[in-house]
Structures are given as C-alpha cells and as structure tokens.
DNA sequence: GAGTGGTCTAGACCACGGC
DNA sequence: CCGTGGTCTAGACCACTCG
C-alpha cells in the first residue's frame, strides 16, 4: 500500500498505515461524506474499503475518538461528533458556578453586523486584508444576572447568510447552528486568559463597577486542518463563577 | 483468568484484563518498586510476570502513557514519568510571555512555616482538624520583575523535613524535589481561575497598584489514588503574560 | 439472533538506540 | 548485533443494542 496521502511530509519519511487511514477518515469528515451525528461505516466495512485489517482501522478510529472527532458507542456504531448533544450545552465554556450547581445560562444577542475585518481579527482568522467578517455581541446570564460578555468574529465567506434573525430563532448551542447551517465544525480551540479592569461600556453591560476585575478570555477556534474560523473575546464576571481547568 | 484486583467495584461487574494489569502497574508505581526516572520492565517481561499476552500489557501501558504516568521511548524502554526533565521547567504552569519568548523565571522564596492547617486548607487537603501543614510563600520573576505570587500549602506529615534551607539549596523544579526527597509525585491537578483586585500586601509584592486586576489561580494537585497533596494559591500579573489553555 | 464495538491472543516484521 | 517499543495481521470470543 503506497502512500495514499498526497502530502509530502518534511522529516518523517515513514508513515504508519493507520495514520494514513486516519488521514483518509478525516478527509471524509471534511468533505461531508459523513455529517455530524451520522454513523460512519462499521470497522469491518472500512477495513474492506481500505484493504487493511480491522485492527488497523480500529487504531485510526481510536485516535480520532480521543481527539473528539468521533464517538464510539458499543453495540451501535461509531458516530461523527457533534455540538448538538453536549451534556450541558457549551462544550468549550469552562465557566462554572462556585456552588457546584448545574447553572444553565440564558443568552441575549446584542448585535450582529458585517464589516471589513479589523487588522488584528484578520490576522487571527488568516483573512486577506479587506475581506469581510461578521461580528456578534452577546450576553450570557445566570439567574438573570449578566456573567459573560462575548465579542465573536467569524469569517464572512462561509458565514454568508448569518443574520440576527437566524440567530435569535435558534435553540441549542451556537456551534450546532454553525455545523448544520454553515458546514463549519469547531474541533479544538486555544485560549489566552488575563485579568483586566472593566471599561465603561463593559462595566455597564455586565452591571459591575468601572474598573472591576474581569477575566478576559480570548478564544481562537479551529476546524479541520487547523484552519482558524472563530475569534471570540469574552469578559467573564468571576464574582460567583470561576474558570475551571484540568492539568495533567 | 479470575479477577486479580481485590477491589469490588459497585456497578461495572466486569473488568477488562488490561484494566486489571493497569491497576497492578499503578500499584507498583505507588509502592515505589519503580521510581521516577527508572525504566520499568520490558513489555515481554511484564507479559510473562502477569501471564498475559504482550498486547494486553501494551494496552495497559498505552493508557498510563497517555495519562502521563509513564513515558515510552522507542528502542530504549518505558520509563516512570518525572518532573525532572521537563521541557521548560514548570510542567503545570500555564503562564506564557505575550511575546512567544522562552521566558525563564527566577524564584524568590519569601517564607516557609509549619502550623495547624487553617480550616479551608484542611478541607481541601483532606486533613483531620488540628493536623499540621506547611506553608510556602514565593515569588516568580521574569526579567527581574515579579509576575507570580504563590501561596503553597502542603500536608505536614509527608513533608516532615521541608525547610527553607532545603528549598533554597535546590536547583530545578520544586515538584522534582518533592519526588526525590519526600516521595510525593504530583500526577494531575485542578485549577479554579478568577479575576481579583490586588490587596495591599499582594500589590506590594507584585509591584502593582492597589486594586490592579490579577489572575487568581487556585490549584489542587493530586498524587496516586486521587489523593490531594498540594493546595496552591497563585496571583498572576497578566500585564505582559497570559494563561494559555487548549480546549478540545 | 444479527450486527456493532471491545477484548485478548499469537506471531511476524519494522524502526530505533546502543553496545 | 540485539533488545526495545511500534505496526500489522488474523482469528476467537465477549458485551452491548436492537429488532
């Protein structure tokens, strides 16, 4: 089985079969052969299709499952991961109430506009200068009190039909909307966190005093192929919530 | 092969062989049969010892490797993970300079004392009321400027001989000292992050104005068996650094 | 009972590191 | 050269889900 992947890696000069299979599977995910929520073919079928043993397919799927691209369900099959059925909504949101409660959040959309991407946004999203972007502004509230102020930037091209009406009519995670309506699936993200003092506008929106300490969370989200597709700048009021992280 | 592990789990009623092997390996790590930095026996040897196939041992080791308890090195063997040879020191510290530089940090130990554990500390470290704890206070500096103020709490019993002299004479990661001198190995940790305003003492130590926004990072670290063994309260000045996190 | 993923085995061969 | 971990295979059997 010669290298099926067209990419010419610089150093490795050797690619395990299961890595090549993994690449083929990712390609099928990218092209939408299997959509979020779908079951992919069984291990046996894939083994036959790729002319390898079931164990090799298994190892490829194993890695994609630990990367959260696929979900295994014993007795049922292997499924394309989705932001739909998340446990408590907001898969990437690490904010938790200080009392361990579930703490569901309400959303309030403040703004949605299209414009030429500012320079820093264009750089983060790898847009050419002059390309348009969509800016969303929204509030998350816990028990009616504002907790998160989000400033969300999306590349204009894939998110062509995004409008305030479309967003307001939507129930469920925003990332689920992106999947189903725009074919953009968020895979992973990087966050840069700092402490800042609330500026005037922010203080008003979050109902805190001017200069109150807030958590600034800048999130850059990526889709298949490590392409950045969302820049999100959040301000979190951490007086009764905290950002939770696990290290290992 | 009947269940070798004496534990009677509540629900599962079925434990894969490789999980039992994994348990035995962890036990050997706990008891110190293999110490941090050591090579453990080869897969073949372990397979013979446990009377299972090499593939079963392999799967057990695989999981321990992804949990960062073991480190595989092709051609050499499998080693017990250690905080010694960390890439840039500070394996658990997520703080990064805003310019991508390496940014090594200097340490300055401010205080080291033994006392009865305060109530909240005792609760976090699961100490009985009245038990003693060790408190460390230290500063981390980048380019001579203070960036992190840490307040570290350790249970008194395992850390009997810990003194300011012992700490000051130590080169290398603090967690490495804990491993070699006190037999306490940090496996994983949980952090709670918030934004706070600098109090008087803190502002002075970090050379920031009173009330300046700081990142408050409360870290609880665990050793084998999920036993908490360190509570660390850090204040980070994020004016030229940020806390970096990866989501997936 | 049929089909799925999950476990376990045994054996062959490959890539890497060090003697 | 040998020993280590890494890959790949083929086949058996187990556990879970669903009709």
Short mmCIF file of C-alpha atoms (C1' of nucleotides) in Angstrom, two decimals:
data_model
loop_
_atom_site.label_atom_id
_atom_site.label_comp_id
_atom_site.label_asym_id
_atom_site.label_seq_id
_atom_site.Cartn_x
_atom_site.Cartn_y
_atom_site.Cartn_z
CA UNK A 1 0.00 0.00 0.00
CA UNK A 2 1.92 3.09 -1.20
CA UNK A 3 1.31 6.44 0.44
CA UNK A 4 -2.26 7.37 -0.37
CA UNK A 5 -1.94 10.84 1.15
CA UNK A 6 -0.66 13.41 -1.35
CA UNK A 7 1.09 15.41 1.35
CA UNK A 8 4.88 15.20 1.34
CA UNK A 9 5.89 15.48 4.98
CA UNK A 10 9.31 17.01 5.54
CA UNK A 11 11.02 14.77 8.09
CA UNK A 12 9.12 11.58 8.94
CA UNK A 13 9.90 9.63 5.76
CA UNK A 14 7.73 6.90 7.20
CA UNK A 15 4.04 6.94 7.91
CA UNK A 16 2.28 4.09 9.67
CA UNK A 17 -0.63 2.62 7.78
CA UNK A 18 -3.10 3.57 10.48
CA UNK A 19 -2.01 7.20 10.22
CA UNK A 20 -2.76 7.16 6.52
CA UNK A 21 -6.15 5.61 7.24
CA UNK A 22 -6.73 8.32 9.81
CA UNK A 23 -6.00 10.91 7.15
CA UNK A 24 -8.50 9.33 4.79
CA UNK A 25 -11.15 9.30 7.50
CA UNK A 26 -10.55 12.97 8.29
CA UNK A 27 -10.85 13.75 4.60
CA UNK A 28 -14.25 12.07 4.52
CA UNK A 29 -15.27 14.15 7.51
CA UNK A 30 -14.05 17.34 5.85
CA UNK A 31 -15.84 16.71 2.58
CA UNK A 32 -19.01 15.93 4.44
CA UNK A 33 -19.32 12.33 3.32
CA UNK A 34 -20.37 11.70 6.91
CA UNK A 35 -22.07 14.59 8.68
CA UNK A 36 -22.10 15.43 12.39
CA UNK A 37 -24.37 12.97 14.16
CA UNK A 38 -24.14 10.36 11.40
CA UNK A 39 -22.85 6.85 11.95
CA UNK A 40 -19.76 6.08 9.91
CA UNK A 41 -19.38 2.63 8.30
CA UNK A 42 -18.52 -0.25 10.60
CA UNK A 43 -14.90 -1.20 11.24
CA UNK A 44 -15.30 -4.26 9.05
CA UNK A 45 -16.63 -2.23 6.12
CA UNK A 46 -13.86 0.33 6.42
CA UNK A 47 -11.26 -2.42 6.65
CA UNK A 48 -12.61 -3.87 3.41
CA UNK A 49 -12.76 -0.48 1.71
CA UNK A 50 -9.16 0.37 2.59
CA UNK A 51 -7.87 -3.19 2.19
CA UNK A 52 -6.37 -3.36 5.66
CA UNK A 53 -7.17 -5.40 8.73
CA UNK A 54 -9.86 -4.41 11.18
CA UNK A 55 -7.21 -3.75 13.84
CA UNK A 56 -5.58 -1.07 11.73
CA UNK A 57 -8.86 0.72 11.15
CA UNK A 58 -9.51 0.38 14.85
CA UNK A 59 -6.33 2.14 15.80
CA UNK A 60 -7.11 5.00 13.43
CA UNK A 61 -10.61 5.36 14.85
CA UNK A 62 -9.25 5.13 18.40
CA UNK A 63 -7.13 8.21 17.88
CA UNK A 64 -9.94 10.16 16.23
CA UNK A 65 -12.16 9.22 19.15
CA UNK A 66 -9.67 10.51 21.74
CA UNK A 67 -9.40 13.70 19.68
CA UNK A 68 -13.18 14.04 19.97
CA UNK A 69 -13.76 13.89 16.22
CA UNK A 70 -15.61 10.58 16.50
CA UNK A 71 -17.64 8.96 19.24
CA UNK A 72 -17.73 5.21 19.78
CA UNK A 73 -20.88 3.60 21.07
CA UNK A 74 -20.61 -0.08 21.84
CA UNK A 75 -23.22 -2.18 20.15
CA UNK A 76 -24.39 0.72 17.97
CA UNK A 77 -21.53 2.04 15.90
CA UNK A 78 -19.13 4.94 15.56
CA UNK A 79 -20.56 8.41 15.10
CA UNK A 80 -19.34 11.78 13.93
CA UNK A 81 -19.06 14.05 16.94
CA UNK A 82 -21.42 16.99 17.10
CA UNK A 83 -22.05 20.00 19.29
CA UNK A 84 -25.70 19.05 19.43
CA UNK A 85 -25.99 16.56 22.22
CA UNK A 86 -23.49 18.12 24.58
CA UNK A 87 -24.02 17.31 28.21
CA UNK A 88 -24.80 20.81 29.50
CA UNK A 89 -24.51 22.86 26.32
CA UNK A 90 -21.36 24.93 25.82
CA UNK A 91 -18.70 22.30 25.33
CA UNK A 92 -15.87 24.82 25.25
CA UNK A 93 -17.12 27.07 28.04
CA UNK A 94 -15.13 26.35 31.18
CA UNK A 95 -17.04 28.71 33.43
CA UNK A 96 -18.71 27.06 36.41
CA UNK A 97 -20.87 28.38 39.24
CA UNK A 98 -18.97 28.43 42.56
CA UNK A 99 -21.65 26.29 44.13
CA UNK A 100 -21.45 23.12 42.09
CA UNK A 101 -24.93 23.65 40.63
CA UNK A 102 -25.80 22.95 37.01
CA UNK A 103 -26.41 26.62 36.33
CA UNK A 104 -27.96 26.89 32.90
CA UNK A 105 -27.36 30.17 31.12
CA UNK A 106 -29.68 32.40 29.16
CA UNK A 107 -28.49 34.19 26.05
CA UNK A 108 -29.13 37.71 24.92
CA UNK A 109 -27.97 38.74 21.47
CA UNK A 110 -26.91 42.36 21.42
CA UNK A 111 -25.61 42.92 17.95
CA UNK A 112 -24.77 41.28 14.62
CA UNK A 113 -23.07 43.14 11.80
CA UNK A 114 -20.90 42.58 8.76
CA UNK A 115 -17.85 44.73 8.11
CA UNK A 116 -14.32 44.72 6.82
CA UNK A 117 -12.29 42.73 9.29
CA UNK A 118 -10.15 44.85 11.61
CA UNK A 119 -6.46 44.18 11.22
CA UNK A 120 -5.97 42.09 14.35
CA UNK A 121 -9.05 39.99 13.61
CA UNK A 122 -7.95 39.47 10.02
CA UNK A 123 -4.58 38.28 11.20
CA UNK A 124 -6.02 35.84 13.71
CA UNK A 125 -8.54 34.41 11.24
CA UNK A 126 -5.97 34.44 8.42
CA UNK A 127 -8.14 36.67 6.21
CA UNK A 128 -6.77 38.70 3.38
CA UNK A 129 -6.81 42.44 4.01
CA UNK A 130 -10.16 43.86 3.06
CA UNK A 131 -12.13 40.64 3.48
CA UNK A 132 -15.36 40.93 5.38
CA UNK A 133 -16.13 39.47 8.77
CA UNK A 134 -19.20 39.03 10.92
CA UNK A 135 -19.21 40.43 14.41
CA UNK A 136 -21.58 39.17 17.08
CA UNK A 137 -22.01 40.61 20.52
CA UNK A 138 -23.92 38.77 23.14
CA UNK A 139 -24.51 38.36 26.83
CA UNK A 140 -24.83 35.22 28.92
CA UNK A 141 -26.88 35.49 32.08
CA UNK A 142 -27.15 33.26 35.14
CA UNK A 143 -30.30 33.75 37.19
CA UNK A 144 -30.96 36.88 35.21
CA UNK A 145 -27.62 38.45 36.09
CA UNK A 146 -25.09 39.05 33.29
CA UNK A 147 -21.96 36.92 33.64
CA UNK A 148 -20.32 36.79 30.22
CA UNK A 149 -19.96 39.43 27.54
CA UNK A 150 -18.83 37.86 24.28
CA UNK A 151 -17.48 39.51 21.18
CA UNK A 152 -17.46 36.96 18.38
CA UNK A 153 -15.74 37.31 15.00
CA UNK A 154 -16.38 34.99 12.09
CA UNK A 155 -15.03 34.98 8.53
CA UNK A 156 -17.63 36.45 6.20
CA UNK A 157 -17.40 33.94 3.39
CA UNK A 158 -18.51 30.69 5.00
CA UNK A 159 -20.97 32.55 7.20
CA UNK A 160 -22.76 34.27 4.35
CA UNK A 161 -26.38 34.01 5.48
CA UNK A 162 -25.79 34.64 9.17
CA UNK A 163 -28.26 37.20 10.46
CA UNK A 164 -29.66 38.37 13.73
CA UNK A 165 -32.99 36.72 12.93
CA UNK A 166 -31.36 33.39 12.17
CA UNK A 167 -29.54 33.53 15.49
CA UNK A 168 -32.47 34.60 17.59
CA UNK A 169 -34.70 31.85 16.29
CA UNK A 170 -32.15 29.23 17.21
CA UNK A 171 -32.47 26.92 20.21
CA UNK A 172 -29.39 25.00 21.24
CA UNK A 173 -25.66 25.55 21.07
CA UNK A 174 -24.40 28.18 18.64
CA UNK A 175 -21.74 25.78 17.42
CA UNK A 176 -24.53 23.41 16.45
CA UNK A 177 -26.03 26.11 14.28
CA UNK A 178 -22.66 26.62 12.63
CA UNK A 179 -22.48 22.89 11.86
CA UNK A 180 -25.92 22.47 10.40
CA UNK A 181 -26.37 25.78 8.59
CA UNK A 182 -22.87 26.70 7.53
CA UNK A 183 -21.00 23.41 7.49
CA UNK A 184 -18.35 24.72 9.86
CA UNK A 185 -17.43 22.39 12.67
CA UNK A 186 -15.29 23.56 15.59
CA UNK A 187 -12.74 20.93 16.53
CA UNK A 188 -10.42 22.49 19.04
CA UNK A 189 -9.54 25.89 20.44
CA UNK A 190 -6.79 27.85 22.12
CA UNK A 191 -7.47 30.36 24.85
CA UNK A 192 -5.41 33.23 26.24
CA UNK A 193 -6.57 34.38 29.63
CA UNK A 194 -5.79 37.51 31.57
CA UNK A 195 -7.25 39.71 34.27
CA UNK A 196 -8.41 43.16 33.22
CA UNK A 197 -10.36 46.07 34.64
CA UNK A 198 -13.83 46.70 33.25
CA UNK A 199 -14.00 49.58 30.76
CA UNK A 200 -17.04 51.80 30.70
CA UNK A 201 -19.13 50.00 28.11
CA UNK A 202 -18.22 46.59 29.52
CA UNK A 203 -18.96 47.60 33.08
CA UNK A 204 -22.39 48.74 32.01
CA UNK A 205 -23.18 45.57 30.10
CA UNK A 206 -22.07 43.33 32.95
CA UNK A 207 -23.52 45.53 35.68
CA UNK A 208 -20.26 45.87 37.58
CA UNK A 209 -18.40 48.99 38.75
CA UNK A 210 -15.98 50.67 36.41
CA UNK A 211 -12.59 49.03 36.73
CA UNK A 212 -13.93 45.88 38.40
CA UNK A 213 -11.62 42.90 37.79
CA UNK A 214 -12.85 40.68 34.94
CA UNK A 215 -11.49 37.58 33.30
CA UNK A 216 -10.54 38.26 29.71
CA UNK A 217 -10.71 35.10 27.62
CA UNK A 218 -9.57 35.24 24.01
CA UNK A 219 -10.50 32.07 22.19
CA UNK A 220 -9.36 31.08 18.73
CA UNK A 221 -11.28 28.07 17.39
CA UNK A 222 -10.14 25.77 14.62
CA UNK A 223 -11.83 23.45 12.18
CA UNK A 224 -10.41 20.55 10.17
CA UNK A 225 -6.87 21.13 9.01
CA UNK A 226 -6.18 23.58 11.82
CA UNK A 227 -7.85 26.40 9.97
CA UNK A 228 -8.96 29.19 12.35
CA UNK A 229 -12.65 30.01 11.91
CA UNK A 230 -13.69 31.92 15.01
CA UNK A 231 -12.17 34.54 17.25
CA UNK A 232 -14.04 35.10 20.46
CA UNK A 233 -13.22 37.70 23.05
CA UNK A 234 -15.06 37.12 26.27
CA UNK A 235 -15.22 39.01 29.52
CA UNK A 236 -16.28 36.90 32.48
CA UNK A 237 -17.54 38.21 35.78
CA UNK A 238 -15.97 35.77 38.22
CA UNK A 239 -17.57 37.03 41.42
CA UNK A 240 -19.78 33.97 41.70
CA UNK A 241 -18.32 31.80 38.94
CA UNK A 242 -14.86 30.52 38.14
CA UNK A 243 -12.99 29.18 35.16
CA UNK A 244 -12.25 25.52 35.73
CA UNK A 245 -9.27 23.73 34.23
CA UNK A 246 -7.72 20.30 34.50
CA UNK A 247 -3.99 19.77 34.24
CA UNK A 248 -2.14 16.57 33.61
CA UNK B 1 -8.17 -15.54 34.48
CA UNK B 2 -10.26 -14.58 37.56
CA UNK B 3 -10.22 -11.04 38.87
CA UNK B 4 -6.80 -10.38 40.31
CA UNK B 5 -7.75 -7.00 41.77
CA UNK B 6 -9.25 -7.25 45.27
CA UNK B 7 -11.43 -4.20 44.76
CA UNK B 8 -15.15 -4.87 44.43
CA UNK B 9 -16.41 -2.19 42.10
CA UNK B 10 -20.05 -1.22 42.54
CA UNK B 11 -21.53 -1.25 39.05
CA UNK B 12 -19.18 -2.50 36.34
CA UNK B 13 -19.31 -6.19 37.26
CA UNK B 14 -16.78 -6.70 34.51
CA UNK B 15 -13.23 -5.52 34.31
CA UNK B 16 -11.10 -6.00 31.22
CA UNK B 17 -7.84 -7.79 31.81
CA UNK B 18 -5.80 -4.82 30.68
CA UNK B 19 -7.51 -2.64 33.28
CA UNK B 20 -6.50 -5.05 35.99
CA UNK B 21 -2.94 -5.03 34.66
CA UNK B 22 -3.06 -1.26 34.69
CA UNK B 23 -4.06 -1.37 38.33
CA UNK B 24 -1.14 -3.63 39.17
CA UNK B 25 1.25 -1.32 37.37
CA UNK B 26 -0.07 1.70 39.25
CA UNK B 27 0.36 -0.21 42.50
CA UNK B 28 4.00 -0.82 41.67
CA UNK B 29 4.41 2.87 40.98
CA UNK B 30 2.75 3.78 44.27
CA UNK B 31 4.86 1.44 46.37
CA UNK B 32 7.98 2.73 44.71
CA UNK B 33 9.01 -0.52 43.08
CA UNK B 34 9.89 1.68 40.12
CA UNK B 35 10.91 5.24 40.93
CA UNK B 36 10.53 8.37 38.80
CA UNK B 37 13.07 8.24 36.01
CA UNK B 38 13.52 4.46 36.22
CA UNK B 39 12.85 2.13 33.34
CA UNK B 40 10.11 -0.38 34.06
CA UNK B 41 10.50 -3.99 32.84
CA UNK B 42 10.01 -4.62 29.14
CA UNK B 43 6.60 -5.50 27.77
CA UNK B 44 7.71 -9.10 27.30
CA UNK B 45 8.86 -9.41 30.90
CA UNK B 46 5.65 -7.91 32.22
CA UNK B 47 3.59 -10.18 30.00
CA UNK B 48 5.42 -13.16 31.46
CA UNK B 49 5.06 -11.90 35.02
CA UNK B 50 1.31 -11.35 34.69
CA UNK B 51 0.74 -14.37 32.45
CA UNK B 52 -0.95 -12.39 29.72
CA UNK B 53 -0.03 -11.61 26.14
CA UNK B 54 2.25 -8.75 25.24
CA UNK B 55 -0.65 -6.95 23.55
CA UNK B 56 -2.60 -6.80 26.79
CA UNK B 57 0.33 -5.31 28.69
CA UNK B 58 0.77 -2.92 25.82
CA UNK B 59 -2.75 -1.60 26.10
CA UNK B 60 -2.34 -1.06 29.84
CA UNK B 61 0.92 0.81 29.31
CA UNK B 62 -0.63 2.81 26.47
CA UNK B 63 -3.24 4.25 28.80
CA UNK B 64 -0.72 5.02 31.52
CA UNK B 65 1.41 6.77 28.92
CA UNK B 66 -1.45 8.99 27.74
CA UNK B 67 -2.15 9.78 31.41
CA UNK B 68 1.48 10.91 31.68
CA UNK B 69 2.35 8.37 34.37
CA UNK B 70 4.75 6.55 32.04
CA UNK B 71 6.83 7.64 29.10
CA UNK B 72 7.57 5.37 26.14
CA UNK B 73 10.87 5.70 24.33
CA UNK B 74 11.19 3.59 21.24
CA UNK B 75 14.29 1.44 21.22
CA UNK B 76 15.05 2.20 24.87
CA UNK B 77 12.16 1.18 27.06
CA UNK B 78 9.30 2.56 29.13
CA UNK B 79 10.10 4.96 31.96
CA UNK B 80 8.37 6.34 35.01
CA UNK B 81 7.46 9.95 34.35
CA UNK B 82 9.24 12.56 36.42
CA UNK B 83 9.15 16.30 36.90
CA UNK B 84 12.91 16.37 36.43
CA UNK B 85 13.44 16.53 32.71
CA UNK B 86 10.57 18.82 31.89
CA UNK B 87 10.99 20.80 28.71
CA UNK B 88 10.92 24.30 30.15
CA UNK B 89 10.52 23.58 33.85
CA UNK B 90 7.10 24.12 35.42
CA UNK B 91 5.00 21.46 33.78
CA UNK B 92 1.78 22.69 35.38
CA UNK B 93 2.39 26.40 34.95
CA UNK B 94 0.34 27.68 32.01
CA UNK B 95 1.63 31.22 32.14
CA UNK B 96 3.36 32.38 28.95
CA UNK B 97 5.02 35.64 27.95
CA UNK B 98 2.92 37.61 25.45
CA UNK B 99 5.82 37.67 23.03
CA UNK B 100 6.36 34.00 22.35
CA UNK B 101 9.77 34.00 24.04
CA UNK B 102 11.02 31.19 26.24
CA UNK B 103 10.97 33.41 29.30
CA UNK B 104 12.70 31.53 32.08
CA UNK B 105 11.65 32.54 35.57
CA UNK B 106 13.67 33.22 38.68
CA UNK B 107 12.39 32.15 42.06
CA UNK B 108 12.46 34.00 45.34
CA UNK B 109 11.37 32.17 48.45
CA UNK B 110 9.69 34.52 50.88
CA UNK B 111 8.56 32.31 53.70
CA UNK B 112 8.29 28.73 54.95
CA UNK B 113 6.47 27.84 58.15
CA UNK B 114 4.67 24.97 59.82
CA UNK B 115 1.34 25.49 61.53
CA UNK B 116 -2.05 23.97 62.21
CA UNK B 117 -3.83 23.85 58.92
CA UNK B 118 -6.50 26.55 58.51
CA UNK B 119 -9.95 25.14 58.07
CA UNK B 120 -10.29 25.69 54.33
CA UNK B 121 -6.84 24.27 53.66
CA UNK B 122 -7.56 21.25 55.85
CA UNK B 123 -10.73 20.63 53.94
CA UNK B 124 -9.05 20.84 50.54
CA UNK B 125 -6.15 18.60 51.56
CA UNK B 126 -8.45 16.22 53.46
CA UNK B 127 -6.59 16.70 56.72
CA UNK B 128 -8.10 15.96 60.12
CA UNK B 129 -8.78 19.06 62.17
CA UNK B 130 -5.69 20.05 64.07
CA UNK B 131 -3.20 18.42 61.74
CA UNK B 132 -0.22 20.49 60.78
CA UNK B 133 0.55 21.89 57.36
CA UNK B 134 3.49 23.61 55.73
CA UNK B 135 3.00 26.99 54.13
CA UNK B 136 5.36 28.33 51.50
CA UNK B 137 5.26 31.77 50.02
CA UNK B 138 7.29 32.60 46.98
CA UNK B 139 7.68 34.91 44.05
CA UNK B 140 8.41 34.17 40.42
CA UNK B 141 10.15 36.89 38.45
CA UNK B 142 10.60 37.43 34.72
CA UNK B 143 13.45 39.75 33.77
CA UNK B 144 13.66 40.77 37.39
CA UNK B 145 10.03 41.85 37.59
CA UNK B 146 7.65 39.92 39.86
CA UNK B 147 4.96 38.08 37.92
CA UNK B 148 3.61 35.36 40.21
CA UNK B 149 2.97 35.34 43.94
CA UNK B 150 2.38 31.80 45.16
CA UNK B 151 0.98 30.62 48.44
CA UNK B 152 1.63 26.89 48.75
CA UNK B 153 0.11 24.54 51.31
CA UNK B 154 1.38 21.02 51.91
CA UNK B 155 0.31 18.36 54.41
CA UNK B 156 2.77 18.29 57.31
CA UNK B 157 3.19 14.54 57.61
CA UNK B 158 4.75 13.54 54.30
CA UNK B 159 6.67 16.81 54.16
CA UNK B 160 8.32 16.43 57.54
CA UNK B 161 11.84 17.66 56.80
CA UNK B 162 10.88 20.50 54.49
CA UNK B 163 12.73 23.65 55.46
CA UNK B 164 13.66 26.95 53.97
CA UNK B 165 17.28 25.84 53.69
CA UNK B 166 16.35 22.68 51.87
CA UNK B 167 14.32 24.69 49.40
CA UNK B 168 16.83 27.40 48.82
CA UNK B 169 19.62 24.99 48.04
CA UNK B 170 17.52 23.28 45.40
CA UNK B 171 18.04 23.72 41.68
CA UNK B 172 15.30 22.50 39.39
CA UNK B 173 11.56 22.10 39.62
CA UNK B 174 10.01 22.10 43.08
CA UNK B 175 7.93 19.07 42.14
CA UNK B 176 11.16 17.24 41.44
CA UNK B 177 12.31 17.96 44.99
CA UNK B 178 9.02 16.59 46.28
CA UNK B 179 9.58 13.39 44.30
CA UNK B 180 13.13 12.70 45.33
CA UNK B 181 13.09 13.92 48.93
CA UNK B 182 9.56 13.21 50.08
CA UNK B 183 8.34 10.51 47.76
CA UNK B 184 5.34 12.58 46.71
CA UNK B 185 4.65 12.64 42.99
CA UNK B 186 2.12 15.08 41.51
CA UNK B 187 0.04 13.39 38.85
CA UNK B 188 -2.70 15.79 37.91
CA UNK B 189 -4.28 18.99 39.14
CA UNK B 190 -7.45 21.04 39.05
CA UNK B 191 -7.44 24.81 38.81
CA UNK B 192 -10.08 27.42 39.60
CA UNK B 193 -9.38 30.75 37.99
CA UNK B 194 -10.85 34.15 38.65
CA UNK B 195 -10.02 37.80 38.29
CA UNK B 196 -9.43 39.76 41.51
CA UNK B 197 -8.16 43.13 42.58
CA UNK B 198 -4.77 43.28 44.27
CA UNK B 199 -4.95 43.67 48.06
CA UNK B 200 -2.38 45.76 49.83
CA UNK B 201 0.19 43.10 50.63
CA UNK B 202 -0.18 41.47 47.23
CA UNK B 203 0.10 44.74 45.36
CA UNK B 204 3.34 45.45 47.17
CA UNK B 205 4.82 42.03 46.47
CA UNK B 206 3.95 42.18 42.79
CA UNK B 207 4.77 45.87 42.42
CA UNK B 208 1.36 46.80 41.02
CA UNK B 209 -1.10 49.48 42.12
CA UNK B 210 -3.60 48.65 44.82
CA UNK B 211 -6.66 47.08 43.22
CA UNK B 212 -4.91 46.21 39.98
CA UNK B 213 -6.57 43.26 38.23
CA UNK B 214 -4.75 39.98 38.88
CA UNK B 215 -5.41 36.41 37.86
CA UNK B 216 -6.21 34.27 40.88
CA UNK B 217 -5.31 30.64 40.25
CA UNK B 218 -6.19 28.08 42.89
CA UNK B 219 -4.59 24.75 42.12
CA UNK B 220 -5.27 21.48 43.90
CA UNK B 221 -2.75 18.79 42.97
CA UNK B 222 -3.26 15.05 43.34
CA UNK B 223 -1.00 12.06 43.67
CA UNK B 224 -1.72 8.38 43.05
CA UNK B 225 -5.23 7.36 44.02
CA UNK B 226 -6.55 10.89 43.58
CA UNK B 227 -5.29 11.95 46.99
CA UNK B 228 -4.87 15.75 47.23
CA UNK B 229 -1.36 16.70 48.38
CA UNK B 230 -0.92 20.33 47.50
CA UNK B 231 -3.03 23.45 47.53
CA UNK B 232 -1.53 26.37 45.71
CA UNK B 233 -3.00 29.83 45.54
CA UNK B 234 -1.31 31.93 42.92
CA UNK B 235 -1.74 35.53 41.86
CA UNK B 236 -0.53 36.23 38.34
CA UNK B 237 0.23 39.64 36.93
CA UNK B 238 -1.04 39.30 33.37
CA UNK B 239 0.05 42.66 32.03
CA UNK B 240 2.77 41.09 29.90
CA UNK B 241 1.93 37.40 30.32
CA UNK B 242 -1.17 35.31 29.76
CA UNK B 243 -2.56 31.99 30.89
CA UNK B 244 -2.64 29.65 27.94
CA UNK B 245 -5.14 26.83 27.60
CA UNK B 246 -6.05 24.30 24.96
CA UNK B 247 -9.61 23.06 24.51
CA UNK B 248 -10.77 20.01 22.64
"C1'" DG C 1 -30.16 -13.68 16.67
"C1'" DA C 2 -27.57 -10.50 13.95
"C1'" DG C 3 -24.52 -6.70 14.00
"C1'" DT C 4 -21.72 -3.48 16.37
"C1'" DG C 5 -17.68 -2.19 19.05
"C1'" DG C 6 -14.41 -4.25 22.89
"C1'" DT C 7 -11.01 -7.60 24.48
"C1'" DC C 8 -7.40 -10.98 24.03
"C1'" DT C 9 -4.16 -13.73 21.76
"C1'" DA C 10 -0.04 -15.16 18.89
"C1'" DG C 11 3.08 -14.29 15.62
"C1'" DA C 12 5.56 -11.62 12.02
"C1'" DC C 13 8.05 -7.80 10.76
"C1'" DC C 14 9.77 -2.76 11.21
"C1'" DA C 15 12.19 1.37 13.35
"C1'" DC C 16 15.15 2.98 16.78
"C1'" DG C 17 19.02 3.03 20.27
"C1'" DG C 18 23.10 1.42 22.00
"C1'" DC C 19 26.76 -1.98 22.56
"C1'" DC D 1 24.05 -7.16 16.55
"C1'" DC D 2 20.47 -7.47 19.99
"C1'" DG D 3 16.71 -5.67 22.72
"C1'" DT D 4 13.33 -2.22 22.96
"C1'" DG D 5 8.92 -0.33 21.62
"C1'" DG D 6 5.80 0.27 17.19
"C1'" DT D 7 2.98 -1.67 13.48
"C1'" DC D 8 0.11 -5.03 11.21
"C1'" DT D 9 -2.38 -9.12 10.75
"C1'" DA D 10 -5.94 -12.83 11.54
"C1'" DG D 11 -8.95 -15.03 14.26
"C1'" DA D 12 -11.59 -16.09 18.50
"C1'" DC D 13 -14.64 -14.75 21.84
"C1'" DC D 14 -17.25 -11.22 24.83
"C1'" DA D 15 -20.54 -7.33 25.85
"C1'" DC D 16 -23.94 -4.29 24.30
"C1'" DT D 17 -28.05 -2.78 21.37
"C1'" DC D 18 -31.97 -3.52 18.86
"C1'" DG D 19 -35.49 -5.61 16.34
#
